[in-house]
Amino acid sequence: MPNPRLAYCRLSCLLAGIALLTGCQSESRSIASGTLAQIAQTAETLLGKRESEEISDNPEQALPSEEASGLARAEESEKIDAIQQGSELPAGTALGQESRHVRPEDVRLTEPSGVREPWNSPYEVFGDRYEVKQSSRGYVEVGIASWYGPKFQGRKTSNGEVFDMYGLSAAHKGLPIPTIVRVTNLDNGSKIDVRINDRGPFHDDRIIDLSFAAAEALGFSDQGTAPVVVEAVDSKNFPEDTPANAASAPNVYIQAGAFQSATSARNLKRDIEANLMLQRLKAEVRVLESEFEVDKVLHKVWIGPIKQIKTDEAVTKILIQMGLSKPVKVVAN
């Protein structure tokens, strides 16, 4: 594009020559001087108009450099705030303890069904196949619970809901979505009802992944895991089949011992299983881990569920006879 200032100079020189020639012929220097001034003023007006048009064609040049950089910094700050919003944990929370989890796109359905919702069909994660139960009725399981939060805040769960780490929800590998479960922390007896709306955790030793808020309510958000009992709450999952005033016998779990050594916990489990009196009561014995500090894990030996009060009392007496003082009892429902 021609330089408008160069064109202005050329035009001024040409018209100045014409003006001088005209002035000589008219024998009047004032006419030439006035004509030259008028030509220069007209050229300046045209040049200014051209520069104004160029600026309007390129709005970015219209802003001073400092103002433009200030707007850029403000936009970047807004982006950072949007990314961080809702993803901060309360002070003192152990960020490194968050459970390994997967995104919905990592879950591949293997047999989509026209009858069941897609998230309740069999699926594969990292090459492992998982089956989903047809019903949650009567489900009770004892195992390790973990939690997940900031890394998945705002992302979609397996059934398309938006995950909220400050809400009460959970992920389970095999229960139908949605299922209401009651989770009891065997370490402290705390319990809470949560709704299953996601898949996970994909660790062999864990049975449920809780939201941060649920883990906090159960008292293990500062840890990575806790031993729990997970029970489907039939009165909420199947209200039409459950009388309102029906009272079910509580499930009782008894902690026989806790050890830093996994070998000691397995030895106690073997001794309990070998006791003939306990064999008659048909009480299941498990070794579960509890994390209290980053590098400290306790291996606890749990017996249960025990449904009858007399059986519960009998187990406690037998354990005391075996030399195990002060067994810990936890009622799960």
PDB file of C-alpha atoms in Angstrom, residues 21-316:
ATOM      1  CA  LEU A  21       3.865  29.854 -12.039  1.00  0.00           C
ATOM      2  CA  THR A  22       0.422  31.353 -11.606  1.00  0.00           C
ATOM      3  CA  GLY A  23       1.790  34.010  -9.238  1.00  0.00           C
ATOM      4  CA  CYS A  24       4.452  35.099 -11.737  1.00  0.00           C
ATOM      5  CA  GLN A  25       1.949  35.513 -14.547  1.00  0.00           C
ATOM      6  CA  SER A  26      -0.449  37.550 -12.387  1.00  0.00           C
ATOM      7  CA  GLU A  27       2.372  39.720 -10.979  1.00  0.00           C
ATOM      8  CA  SER A  28       0.992  39.144  -7.530  1.00  0.00           C
ATOM      9  CA  ARG A  29       2.945  37.240  -4.879  1.00  0.00           C
ATOM     10  CA  SER A  30      -0.011  37.310  -2.512  1.00  0.00           C
ATOM     11  CA  ILE A  31      -2.131  35.238  -4.872  1.00  0.00           C
ATOM     12  CA  ALA A  32       0.559  32.539  -5.037  1.00  0.00           C
ATOM     13  CA  SER A  33       1.053  32.578  -1.285  1.00  0.00           C
ATOM     14  CA  GLY A  34      -2.700  32.273  -0.596  1.00  0.00           C
ATOM     15  CA  THR A  35      -3.138  29.526  -3.136  1.00  0.00           C
ATOM     16  CA  LEU A  36      -0.243  27.523  -1.671  1.00  0.00           C
ATOM     17  CA  ALA A  37      -1.658  27.770   1.848  1.00  0.00           C
ATOM     18  CA  GLN A  38      -5.071  26.599   0.675  1.00  0.00           C
ATOM     19  CA  ILE A  39      -3.552  23.634  -1.195  1.00  0.00           C
ATOM     20  CA  ALA A  40      -1.483  22.619   1.842  1.00  0.00           C
ATOM     21  CA  GLN A  41      -4.562  22.808   4.141  1.00  0.00           C
ATOM     22  CA  THR A  42      -6.625  20.654   1.721  1.00  0.00           C
ATOM     23  CA  ALA A  43      -3.867  18.046   1.466  1.00  0.00           C
ATOM     24  CA  GLU A  44      -3.502  17.904   5.266  1.00  0.00           C
ATOM     25  CA  THR A  45      -7.268  17.355   5.635  1.00  0.00           C
ATOM     26  CA  LEU A  46      -7.227  14.513   3.103  1.00  0.00           C
ATOM     27  CA  LEU A  47      -4.229  12.895   4.802  1.00  0.00           C
ATOM     28  CA  GLY A  48      -5.896  13.039   8.213  1.00  0.00           C
ATOM     29  CA  LYS A  49      -9.040  11.447   6.817  1.00  0.00           C
ATOM     30  CA  ARG A  50      -6.978   8.590   5.340  1.00  0.00           C
ATOM     31  CA  GLU A  51      -5.229   7.842   8.612  1.00  0.00           C
ATOM     32  CA  SER A  52      -8.584   7.820  10.436  1.00  0.00           C
ATOM     33  CA  GLU A  53      -9.942   5.258   7.971  1.00  0.00           C
ATOM     34  CA  GLU A  54      -6.907   3.009   8.477  1.00  0.00           C
ATOM     35  CA  ILE A  55      -7.332   3.081  12.250  1.00  0.00           C
ATOM     36  CA  SER A  56     -11.027   2.195  11.995  1.00  0.00           C
ATOM     37  CA  ASP A  57     -10.107  -0.786   9.774  1.00  0.00           C
ATOM     38  CA  ASN A  58      -7.716  -2.067  12.494  1.00  0.00           C
ATOM     39  CA  PRO A  59      -9.344  -1.466  15.940  1.00  0.00           C
ATOM     40  CA  GLU A  60      -6.419  -2.993  17.860  1.00  0.00           C
ATOM     41  CA  GLN A  61      -4.241  -0.008  16.889  1.00  0.00           C
ATOM     42  CA  ALA A  62      -6.806   2.328  18.425  1.00  0.00           C
ATOM     43  CA  LEU A  63      -5.970   1.196  21.978  1.00  0.00           C
ATOM     44  CA  PRO A  64      -2.896   2.487  23.766  1.00  0.00           C
ATOM     45  CA  SER A  65      -0.429  -0.329  24.419  1.00  0.00           C
ATOM     46  CA  GLU A  66      -0.736  -0.129  28.234  1.00  0.00           C
ATOM     47  CA  GLU A  67      -4.534  -0.318  28.149  1.00  0.00           C
ATOM     48  CA  ALA A  68      -4.463  -3.316  25.765  1.00  0.00           C
ATOM     49  CA  SER A  69      -1.989  -5.197  27.972  1.00  0.00           C
ATOM     50  CA  GLY A  70      -4.149  -4.423  31.016  1.00  0.00           C
ATOM     51  CA  LEU A  71      -7.209  -5.965  29.378  1.00  0.00           C
ATOM     52  CA  ALA A  72      -5.170  -9.046  28.433  1.00  0.00           C
ATOM     53  CA  ARG A  73      -4.049  -9.486  32.052  1.00  0.00           C
ATOM     54  CA  ALA A  74      -7.640  -9.134  33.276  1.00  0.00           C
ATOM     55  CA  GLU A  75      -8.869 -11.785  30.808  1.00  0.00           C
ATOM     56  CA  GLU A  76      -6.089 -14.182  31.873  1.00  0.00           C
ATOM     57  CA  SER A  77      -6.969 -13.625  35.540  1.00  0.00           C
ATOM     58  CA  GLU A  78     -10.622 -14.443  34.842  1.00  0.00           C
ATOM     59  CA  LYS A  79      -9.586 -17.690  33.118  1.00  0.00           C
ATOM     60  CA  ILE A  80      -7.452 -18.716  36.102  1.00  0.00           C
ATOM     61  CA  ASP A  81     -10.303 -17.932  38.528  1.00  0.00           C
ATOM     62  CA  ALA A  82     -12.703 -20.010  36.413  1.00  0.00           C
ATOM     63  CA  ILE A  83     -10.340 -22.971  36.431  1.00  0.00           C
ATOM     64  CA  GLN A  84      -9.745 -22.822  40.179  1.00  0.00           C
ATOM     65  CA  GLN A  85     -13.351 -22.159  41.216  1.00  0.00           C
ATOM     66  CA  GLY A  86     -14.814 -24.976  43.334  1.00  0.00           C
ATOM     67  CA  SER A  87     -11.596 -27.011  43.326  1.00  0.00           C
ATOM     68  CA  GLU A  88      -9.981 -25.872  46.566  1.00  0.00           C
ATOM     69  CA  LEU A  89     -10.067 -27.961  49.711  1.00  0.00           C
ATOM     70  CA  PRO A  90     -10.232 -26.648  53.263  1.00  0.00           C
ATOM     71  CA  ALA A  91      -6.864 -25.909  54.818  1.00  0.00           C
ATOM     72  CA  GLY A  92      -5.131 -28.939  56.287  1.00  0.00           C
ATOM     73  CA  THR A  93      -6.734 -31.503  53.988  1.00  0.00           C
ATOM     74  CA  ALA A  94      -4.405 -34.150  52.620  1.00  0.00           C
ATOM     75  CA  LEU A  95      -4.490 -33.567  48.864  1.00  0.00           C
ATOM     76  CA  GLY A  96      -2.179 -36.486  48.139  1.00  0.00           C
ATOM     77  CA  GLN A  97      -4.675 -38.989  49.524  1.00  0.00           C
ATOM     78  CA  GLU A  98      -7.251 -38.578  46.750  1.00  0.00           C
ATOM     79  CA  SER A  99      -8.247 -41.860  45.138  1.00  0.00           C
ATOM     80  CA  ARG A 100      -7.284 -42.899  41.660  1.00  0.00           C
ATOM     81  CA  HIS A 101     -10.371 -42.524  39.508  1.00  0.00           C
ATOM     82  CA  VAL A 102     -11.295 -42.532  35.820  1.00  0.00           C
ATOM     83  CA  ARG A 103     -13.122 -40.240  33.447  1.00  0.00           C
ATOM     84  CA  PRO A 104     -16.419 -41.371  31.851  1.00  0.00           C
ATOM     85  CA  GLU A 105     -14.693 -41.633  28.474  1.00  0.00           C
ATOM     86  CA  ASP A 106     -12.390 -44.319  29.928  1.00  0.00           C
ATOM     87  CA  VAL A 107     -15.433 -46.530  30.603  1.00  0.00           C
ATOM     88  CA  ARG A 108     -16.299 -48.602  27.545  1.00  0.00           C
ATOM     89  CA  LEU A 109     -19.689 -50.336  27.427  1.00  0.00           C
ATOM     90  CA  THR A 110     -19.385 -53.910  26.215  1.00  0.00           C
ATOM     91  CA  GLU A 111     -23.027 -54.883  25.826  1.00  0.00           C
ATOM     92  CA  PRO A 112     -25.292 -51.843  25.467  1.00  0.00           C
ATOM     93  CA  SER A 113     -28.865 -52.837  26.282  1.00  0.00           C
ATOM     94  CA  GLY A 114     -32.084 -51.276  25.109  1.00  0.00           C
ATOM     95  CA  VAL A 115     -33.750 -52.275  28.398  1.00  0.00           C
ATOM     96  CA  ARG A 116     -31.247 -51.002  30.956  1.00  0.00           C
ATOM     97  CA  GLU A 117     -29.658 -47.568  31.046  1.00  0.00           C
ATOM     98  CA  PRO A 118     -26.209 -47.520  29.392  1.00  0.00           C
ATOM     99  CA  TRP A 119     -24.458 -46.873  32.718  1.00  0.00           C
ATOM    100  CA  ASN A 120     -26.002 -50.061  34.153  1.00  0.00           C
ATOM    101  CA  SER A 121     -24.696 -52.317  31.374  1.00  0.00           C
ATOM    102  CA  PRO A 122     -21.487 -54.374  31.641  1.00  0.00           C
ATOM    103  CA  TYR A 123     -18.403 -52.288  30.891  1.00  0.00           C
ATOM    104  CA  GLU A 124     -14.626 -52.389  30.593  1.00  0.00           C
ATOM    105  CA  VAL A 125     -11.993 -50.121  32.142  1.00  0.00           C
ATOM    106  CA  PHE A 126      -8.335 -50.483  31.171  1.00  0.00           C
ATOM    107  CA  GLY A 127      -9.053 -53.942  29.790  1.00  0.00           C
ATOM    108  CA  ASP A 128     -10.885 -55.279  32.878  1.00  0.00           C
ATOM    109  CA  ARG A 129     -14.550 -56.257  32.565  1.00  0.00           C
ATOM    110  CA  TYR A 130     -17.125 -55.326  35.233  1.00  0.00           C
ATOM    111  CA  GLU A 131     -20.675 -56.599  35.664  1.00  0.00           C
ATOM    112  CA  VAL A 132     -23.471 -54.488  37.150  1.00  0.00           C
ATOM    113  CA  LYS A 133     -25.936 -56.116  39.529  1.00  0.00           C
ATOM    114  CA  GLN A 134     -29.549 -56.350  38.381  1.00  0.00           C
ATOM    115  CA  SER A 135     -30.699 -55.208  41.821  1.00  0.00           C
ATOM    116  CA  SER A 136     -29.187 -53.727  44.973  1.00  0.00           C
ATOM    117  CA  ARG A 137     -31.599 -55.638  47.208  1.00  0.00           C
ATOM    118  CA  GLY A 138     -29.834 -57.258  50.166  1.00  0.00           C
ATOM    119  CA  TYR A 139     -26.390 -55.928  49.240  1.00  0.00           C
ATOM    120  CA  VAL A 140     -23.908 -55.784  52.157  1.00  0.00           C
ATOM    121  CA  GLU A 141     -20.146 -55.613  51.747  1.00  0.00           C
ATOM    122  CA  VAL A 142     -17.202 -54.962  54.023  1.00  0.00           C
ATOM    123  CA  GLY A 143     -14.031 -53.445  52.646  1.00  0.00           C
ATOM    124  CA  ILE A 144     -11.954 -50.331  52.113  1.00  0.00           C
ATOM    125  CA  ALA A 145     -13.423 -46.952  51.150  1.00  0.00           C
ATOM    126  CA  SER A 146     -11.508 -44.147  49.458  1.00  0.00           C
ATOM    127  CA  TRP A 147     -12.482 -40.656  48.285  1.00  0.00           C
ATOM    128  CA  TYR A 148     -12.059 -38.384  45.267  1.00  0.00           C
ATOM    129  CA  GLY A 149     -12.461 -34.646  44.778  1.00  0.00           C
ATOM    130  CA  PRO A 150     -10.569 -31.744  43.143  1.00  0.00           C
ATOM    131  CA  LYS A 151      -9.281 -33.639  40.112  1.00  0.00           C
ATOM    132  CA  PHE A 152     -12.847 -34.467  39.068  1.00  0.00           C
ATOM    133  CA  GLN A 153     -14.702 -31.398  40.334  1.00  0.00           C
ATOM    134  CA  GLY A 154     -17.206 -30.229  37.724  1.00  0.00           C
ATOM    135  CA  ARG A 155     -16.730 -33.220  35.438  1.00  0.00           C
ATOM    136  CA  LYS A 156     -19.544 -35.526  34.429  1.00  0.00           C
ATOM    137  CA  THR A 157     -20.198 -38.745  36.342  1.00  0.00           C
ATOM    138  CA  SER A 158     -21.016 -42.048  34.646  1.00  0.00           C
ATOM    139  CA  ASN A 159     -24.726 -41.209  34.412  1.00  0.00           C
ATOM    140  CA  GLY A 160     -24.132 -37.679  33.087  1.00  0.00           C
ATOM    141  CA  GLU A 161     -24.538 -35.696  36.316  1.00  0.00           C
ATOM    142  CA  VAL A 162     -22.000 -33.041  37.271  1.00  0.00           C
ATOM    143  CA  PHE A 163     -19.707 -34.227  40.050  1.00  0.00           C
ATOM    144  CA  ASP A 164     -19.727 -32.009  43.140  1.00  0.00           C
ATOM    145  CA  MET A 165     -17.058 -32.902  45.673  1.00  0.00           C
ATOM    146  CA  TYR A 166     -19.001 -30.936  48.323  1.00  0.00           C
ATOM    147  CA  GLY A 167     -22.166 -32.986  47.777  1.00  0.00           C
ATOM    148  CA  LEU A 168     -22.913 -36.451  49.160  1.00  0.00           C
ATOM    149  CA  SER A 169     -22.343 -39.016  46.424  1.00  0.00           C
ATOM    150  CA  ALA A 170     -20.284 -42.110  45.697  1.00  0.00           C
ATOM    151  CA  ALA A 171     -18.887 -44.331  42.977  1.00  0.00           C
ATOM    152  CA  HIS A 172     -19.273 -48.107  42.918  1.00  0.00           C
ATOM    153  CA  LYS A 173     -18.117 -50.697  40.419  1.00  0.00           C
ATOM    154  CA  GLY A 174     -21.139 -52.980  40.446  1.00  0.00           C
ATOM    155  CA  LEU A 175     -24.235 -51.487  42.066  1.00  0.00           C
ATOM    156  CA  PRO A 176     -27.007 -50.118  39.820  1.00  0.00           C
ATOM    157  CA  ILE A 177     -27.114 -46.356  39.326  1.00  0.00           C
ATOM    158  CA  PRO A 178     -28.769 -44.828  41.275  1.00  0.00           C
ATOM    159  CA  THR A 179     -28.586 -46.815  44.521  1.00  0.00           C
ATOM    160  CA  ILE A 180     -28.794 -45.399  48.042  1.00  0.00           C
ATOM    161  CA  VAL A 181     -26.229 -46.999  50.335  1.00  0.00           C
ATOM    162  CA  ARG A 182     -25.433 -46.577  54.005  1.00  0.00           C
ATOM    163  CA  VAL A 183     -21.696 -46.389  54.658  1.00  0.00           C
ATOM    164  CA  THR A 184     -20.387 -47.035  58.175  1.00  0.00           C
ATOM    165  CA  ASN A 185     -16.817 -46.219  59.151  1.00  0.00           C
ATOM    166  CA  LEU A 186     -15.674 -49.159  61.245  1.00  0.00           C
ATOM    167  CA  ASP A 187     -12.930 -47.049  62.820  1.00  0.00           C
ATOM    168  CA  ASN A 188     -15.277 -44.615  64.546  1.00  0.00           C
ATOM    169  CA  GLY A 189     -18.849 -45.845  63.998  1.00  0.00           C
ATOM    170  CA  SER A 190     -19.841 -42.813  61.898  1.00  0.00           C
ATOM    171  CA  LYS A 191     -22.387 -43.525  59.187  1.00  0.00           C
ATOM    172  CA  ILE A 192     -23.967 -41.682  56.300  1.00  0.00           C
ATOM    173  CA  ASP A 193     -26.352 -42.373  53.417  1.00  0.00           C
ATOM    174  CA  VAL A 194     -25.061 -41.529  49.958  1.00  0.00           C
ATOM    175  CA  ARG A 195     -26.312 -41.978  46.409  1.00  0.00           C
ATOM    176  CA  ILE A 196     -24.328 -43.953  43.840  1.00  0.00           C
ATOM    177  CA  ASN A 197     -24.008 -41.980  40.588  1.00  0.00           C
ATOM    178  CA  ASP A 198     -20.561 -42.932  39.277  1.00  0.00           C
ATOM    179  CA  ARG A 199     -18.245 -45.892  38.568  1.00  0.00           C
ATOM    180  CA  GLY A 200     -15.089 -46.712  40.537  1.00  0.00           C
ATOM    181  CA  PRO A 201     -12.821 -47.045  42.413  1.00  0.00           C
ATOM    182  CA  PHE A 202     -10.694 -49.205  40.128  1.00  0.00           C
ATOM    183  CA  HIS A 203      -8.445 -50.616  42.825  1.00  0.00           C
ATOM    184  CA  ASP A 204      -8.635 -54.285  43.731  1.00  0.00           C
ATOM    185  CA  ASP A 205      -8.709 -53.601  47.474  1.00  0.00           C
ATOM    186  CA  ARG A 206     -11.380 -50.856  47.521  1.00  0.00           C
ATOM    187  CA  ILE A 207     -15.145 -51.252  47.319  1.00  0.00           C
ATOM    188  CA  ILE A 208     -16.440 -47.662  47.192  1.00  0.00           C
ATOM    189  CA  ASP A 209     -15.195 -44.186  46.278  1.00  0.00           C
ATOM    190  CA  LEU A 210     -16.858 -41.365  48.222  1.00  0.00           C
ATOM    191  CA  SER A 211     -17.043 -37.664  47.483  1.00  0.00           C
ATOM    192  CA  PHE A 212     -14.848 -35.443  49.643  1.00  0.00           C
ATOM    193  CA  ALA A 213     -17.870 -34.259  51.650  1.00  0.00           C
ATOM    194  CA  ALA A 214     -18.949 -37.836  52.385  1.00  0.00           C
ATOM    195  CA  ALA A 215     -15.432 -38.809  53.471  1.00  0.00           C
ATOM    196  CA  GLU A 216     -15.302 -35.735  55.694  1.00  0.00           C
ATOM    197  CA  ALA A 217     -18.644 -36.680  57.284  1.00  0.00           C
ATOM    198  CA  LEU A 218     -17.267 -40.157  57.996  1.00  0.00           C
ATOM    199  CA  GLY A 219     -14.096 -38.723  59.516  1.00  0.00           C
ATOM    200  CA  PHE A 220     -11.417 -39.882  57.075  1.00  0.00           C
ATOM    201  CA  SER A 221     -10.947 -37.005  54.607  1.00  0.00           C
ATOM    202  CA  ASP A 222      -7.480 -36.351  56.083  1.00  0.00           C
ATOM    203  CA  GLN A 223      -6.571 -39.951  55.360  1.00  0.00           C
ATOM    204  CA  GLY A 224      -6.648 -41.912  52.149  1.00  0.00           C
ATOM    205  CA  THR A 225      -8.866 -44.832  53.121  1.00  0.00           C
ATOM    206  CA  ALA A 226     -10.936 -46.342  55.924  1.00  0.00           C
ATOM    207  CA  PRO A 227     -12.537 -49.733  56.623  1.00  0.00           C
ATOM    208  CA  VAL A 228     -16.268 -49.542  56.025  1.00  0.00           C
ATOM    209  CA  VAL A 229     -19.489 -51.472  55.749  1.00  0.00           C
ATOM    210  CA  VAL A 230     -21.562 -50.626  52.677  1.00  0.00           C
ATOM    211  CA  GLU A 231     -25.250 -51.611  52.754  1.00  0.00           C
ATOM    212  CA  ALA A 232     -27.970 -50.940  50.226  1.00  0.00           C
ATOM    213  CA  VAL A 233     -30.814 -49.167  52.021  1.00  0.00           C
ATOM    214  CA  ASP A 234     -33.755 -51.222  50.738  1.00  0.00           C
ATOM    215  CA  SER A 235     -36.396 -49.000  52.325  1.00  0.00           C
ATOM    216  CA  LYS A 236     -35.197 -46.162  50.077  1.00  0.00           C
ATOM    217  CA  ASN A 237     -34.333 -48.184  46.974  1.00  0.00           C
ATOM    218  CA  PHE A 238     -37.531 -50.263  47.063  1.00  0.00           C
ATOM    219  CA  PRO A 239     -40.061 -48.258  49.124  1.00  0.00           C
ATOM    220  CA  GLU A 240     -43.064 -50.040  47.599  1.00  0.00           C
ATOM    221  CA  ASP A 241     -41.822 -53.411  48.873  1.00  0.00           C
ATOM    222  CA  THR A 242     -40.835 -52.310  52.380  1.00  0.00           C
ATOM    223  CA  PRO A 243     -43.416 -51.617  55.121  1.00  0.00           C
ATOM    224  CA  ALA A 244     -42.898 -48.223  56.673  1.00  0.00           C
ATOM    225  CA  ASN A 245     -42.704 -49.618  60.193  1.00  0.00           C
ATOM    226  CA  ALA A 246     -40.597 -52.668  59.401  1.00  0.00           C
ATOM    227  CA  ALA A 247     -37.582 -52.949  61.725  1.00  0.00           C
ATOM    228  CA  SER A 248     -34.646 -55.057  60.547  1.00  0.00           C
ATOM    229  CA  ALA A 249     -32.114 -56.524  62.925  1.00  0.00           C
ATOM    230  CA  PRO A 250     -28.932 -54.435  63.029  1.00  0.00           C
ATOM    231  CA  ASN A 251     -25.683 -55.757  61.599  1.00  0.00           C
ATOM    232  CA  VAL A 252     -22.921 -55.858  64.219  1.00  0.00           C
ATOM    233  CA  TYR A 253     -19.198 -55.999  63.503  1.00  0.00           C
ATOM    234  CA  ILE A 254     -16.554 -56.794  66.089  1.00  0.00           C
ATOM    235  CA  GLN A 255     -12.926 -55.727  65.838  1.00  0.00           C
ATOM    236  CA  ALA A 256     -10.792 -58.447  67.364  1.00  0.00           C
ATOM    237  CA  GLY A 257      -7.453 -56.688  67.032  1.00  0.00           C
ATOM    238  CA  ALA A 258      -5.352 -54.094  65.217  1.00  0.00           C
ATOM    239  CA  PHE A 259      -1.704 -54.464  64.207  1.00  0.00           C
ATOM    240  CA  GLN A 260       0.942 -52.528  62.318  1.00  0.00           C
ATOM    241  CA  SER A 261       2.186 -55.879  61.048  1.00  0.00           C
ATOM    242  CA  ALA A 262       0.092 -57.468  58.329  1.00  0.00           C
ATOM    243  CA  THR A 263       1.501 -60.864  59.302  1.00  0.00           C
ATOM    244  CA  SER A 264       0.228 -60.520  62.881  1.00  0.00           C
ATOM    245  CA  ALA A 265      -3.245 -59.615  61.596  1.00  0.00           C
ATOM    246  CA  ARG A 266      -3.330 -62.641  59.281  1.00  0.00           C
ATOM    247  CA  ASN A 267      -2.203 -64.922  62.111  1.00  0.00           C
ATOM    248  CA  LEU A 268      -5.042 -63.697  64.346  1.00  0.00           C
ATOM    249  CA  LYS A 269      -7.522 -64.177  61.502  1.00  0.00           C
ATOM    250  CA  ARG A 270      -6.305 -67.760  61.106  1.00  0.00           C
ATOM    251  CA  ASP A 271      -6.643 -68.440  64.860  1.00  0.00           C
ATOM    252  CA  ILE A 272     -10.189 -67.062  64.951  1.00  0.00           C
ATOM    253  CA  GLU A 273     -11.241 -69.100  61.919  1.00  0.00           C
ATOM    254  CA  ALA A 274      -9.797 -72.210  63.573  1.00  0.00           C
ATOM    255  CA  ASN A 275     -11.900 -71.742  66.733  1.00  0.00           C
ATOM    256  CA  LEU A 276     -14.619 -74.398  66.654  1.00  0.00           C
ATOM    257  CA  MET A 277     -17.126 -72.318  68.607  1.00  0.00           C
ATOM    258  CA  LEU A 278     -16.772 -69.403  66.211  1.00  0.00           C
ATOM    259  CA  GLN A 279     -17.071 -71.772  63.271  1.00  0.00           C
ATOM    260  CA  ARG A 280     -20.528 -72.768  64.491  1.00  0.00           C
ATOM    261  CA  LEU A 281     -21.600 -69.127  64.548  1.00  0.00           C
ATOM    262  CA  LYS A 282     -20.563 -68.835  60.873  1.00  0.00           C
ATOM    263  CA  ALA A 283     -19.167 -65.345  61.326  1.00  0.00           C
ATOM    264  CA  GLU A 284     -16.910 -64.135  58.524  1.00  0.00           C
ATOM    265  CA  VAL A 285     -13.450 -62.853  59.446  1.00  0.00           C
ATOM    266  CA  ARG A 286     -11.629 -60.168  57.435  1.00  0.00           C
ATOM    267  CA  VAL A 287      -8.403 -58.175  57.616  1.00  0.00           C
ATOM    268  CA  LEU A 288      -8.904 -54.518  56.632  1.00  0.00           C
ATOM    269  CA  GLU A 289      -6.449 -51.651  56.475  1.00  0.00           C
ATOM    270  CA  SER A 290      -6.815 -48.216  58.051  1.00  0.00           C
ATOM    271  CA  GLU A 291      -4.626 -45.248  57.138  1.00  0.00           C
ATOM    272  CA  PHE A 292      -4.021 -42.767  59.964  1.00  0.00           C
ATOM    273  CA  GLU A 293      -0.908 -41.086  58.635  1.00  0.00           C
ATOM    274  CA  VAL A 294       0.852 -41.094  55.305  1.00  0.00           C
ATOM    275  CA  ASP A 295       3.339 -43.769  56.346  1.00  0.00           C
ATOM    276  CA  LYS A 296       1.294 -45.499  59.042  1.00  0.00           C
ATOM    277  CA  VAL A 297      -1.183 -48.270  58.290  1.00  0.00           C
ATOM    278  CA  LEU A 298      -3.026 -50.457  60.782  1.00  0.00           C
ATOM    279  CA  HIS A 299      -4.264 -53.907  59.834  1.00  0.00           C
ATOM    280  CA  LYS A 300      -7.494 -54.657  61.666  1.00  0.00           C
ATOM    281  CA  VAL A 301      -9.224 -57.983  62.092  1.00  0.00           C
ATOM    282  CA  TRP A 302     -13.022 -57.702  61.817  1.00  0.00           C
ATOM    283  CA  ILE A 303     -15.713 -60.313  62.445  1.00  0.00           C
ATOM    284  CA  GLY A 304     -19.165 -59.924  60.934  1.00  0.00           C
ATOM    285  CA  PRO A 305     -21.795 -59.103  60.029  1.00  0.00           C
ATOM    286  CA  ILE A 306     -23.497 -60.603  63.058  1.00  0.00           C
ATOM    287  CA  LYS A 307     -27.277 -60.160  62.992  1.00  0.00           C
ATOM    288  CA  GLN A 308     -28.432 -61.473  66.374  1.00  0.00           C
ATOM    289  CA  ILE A 309     -27.658 -59.840  69.696  1.00  0.00           C
ATOM    290  CA  LYS A 310     -27.048 -63.200  71.398  1.00  0.00           C
ATOM    291  CA  THR A 311     -24.559 -64.144  68.683  1.00  0.00           C
ATOM    292  CA  ASP A 312     -22.804 -60.827  69.132  1.00  0.00           C
ATOM    293  CA  GLU A 313     -22.463 -61.418  72.858  1.00  0.00           C
ATOM    294  CA  ALA A 314     -21.252 -64.977  72.276  1.00  0.00           C
ATOM    295  CA  VAL A 315     -18.518 -63.843  69.881  1.00  0.00           C
ATOM    296  CA  THR A 316     -17.320 -61.229  72.351  1.00  0.00           C
TER     297      THR A 316
END
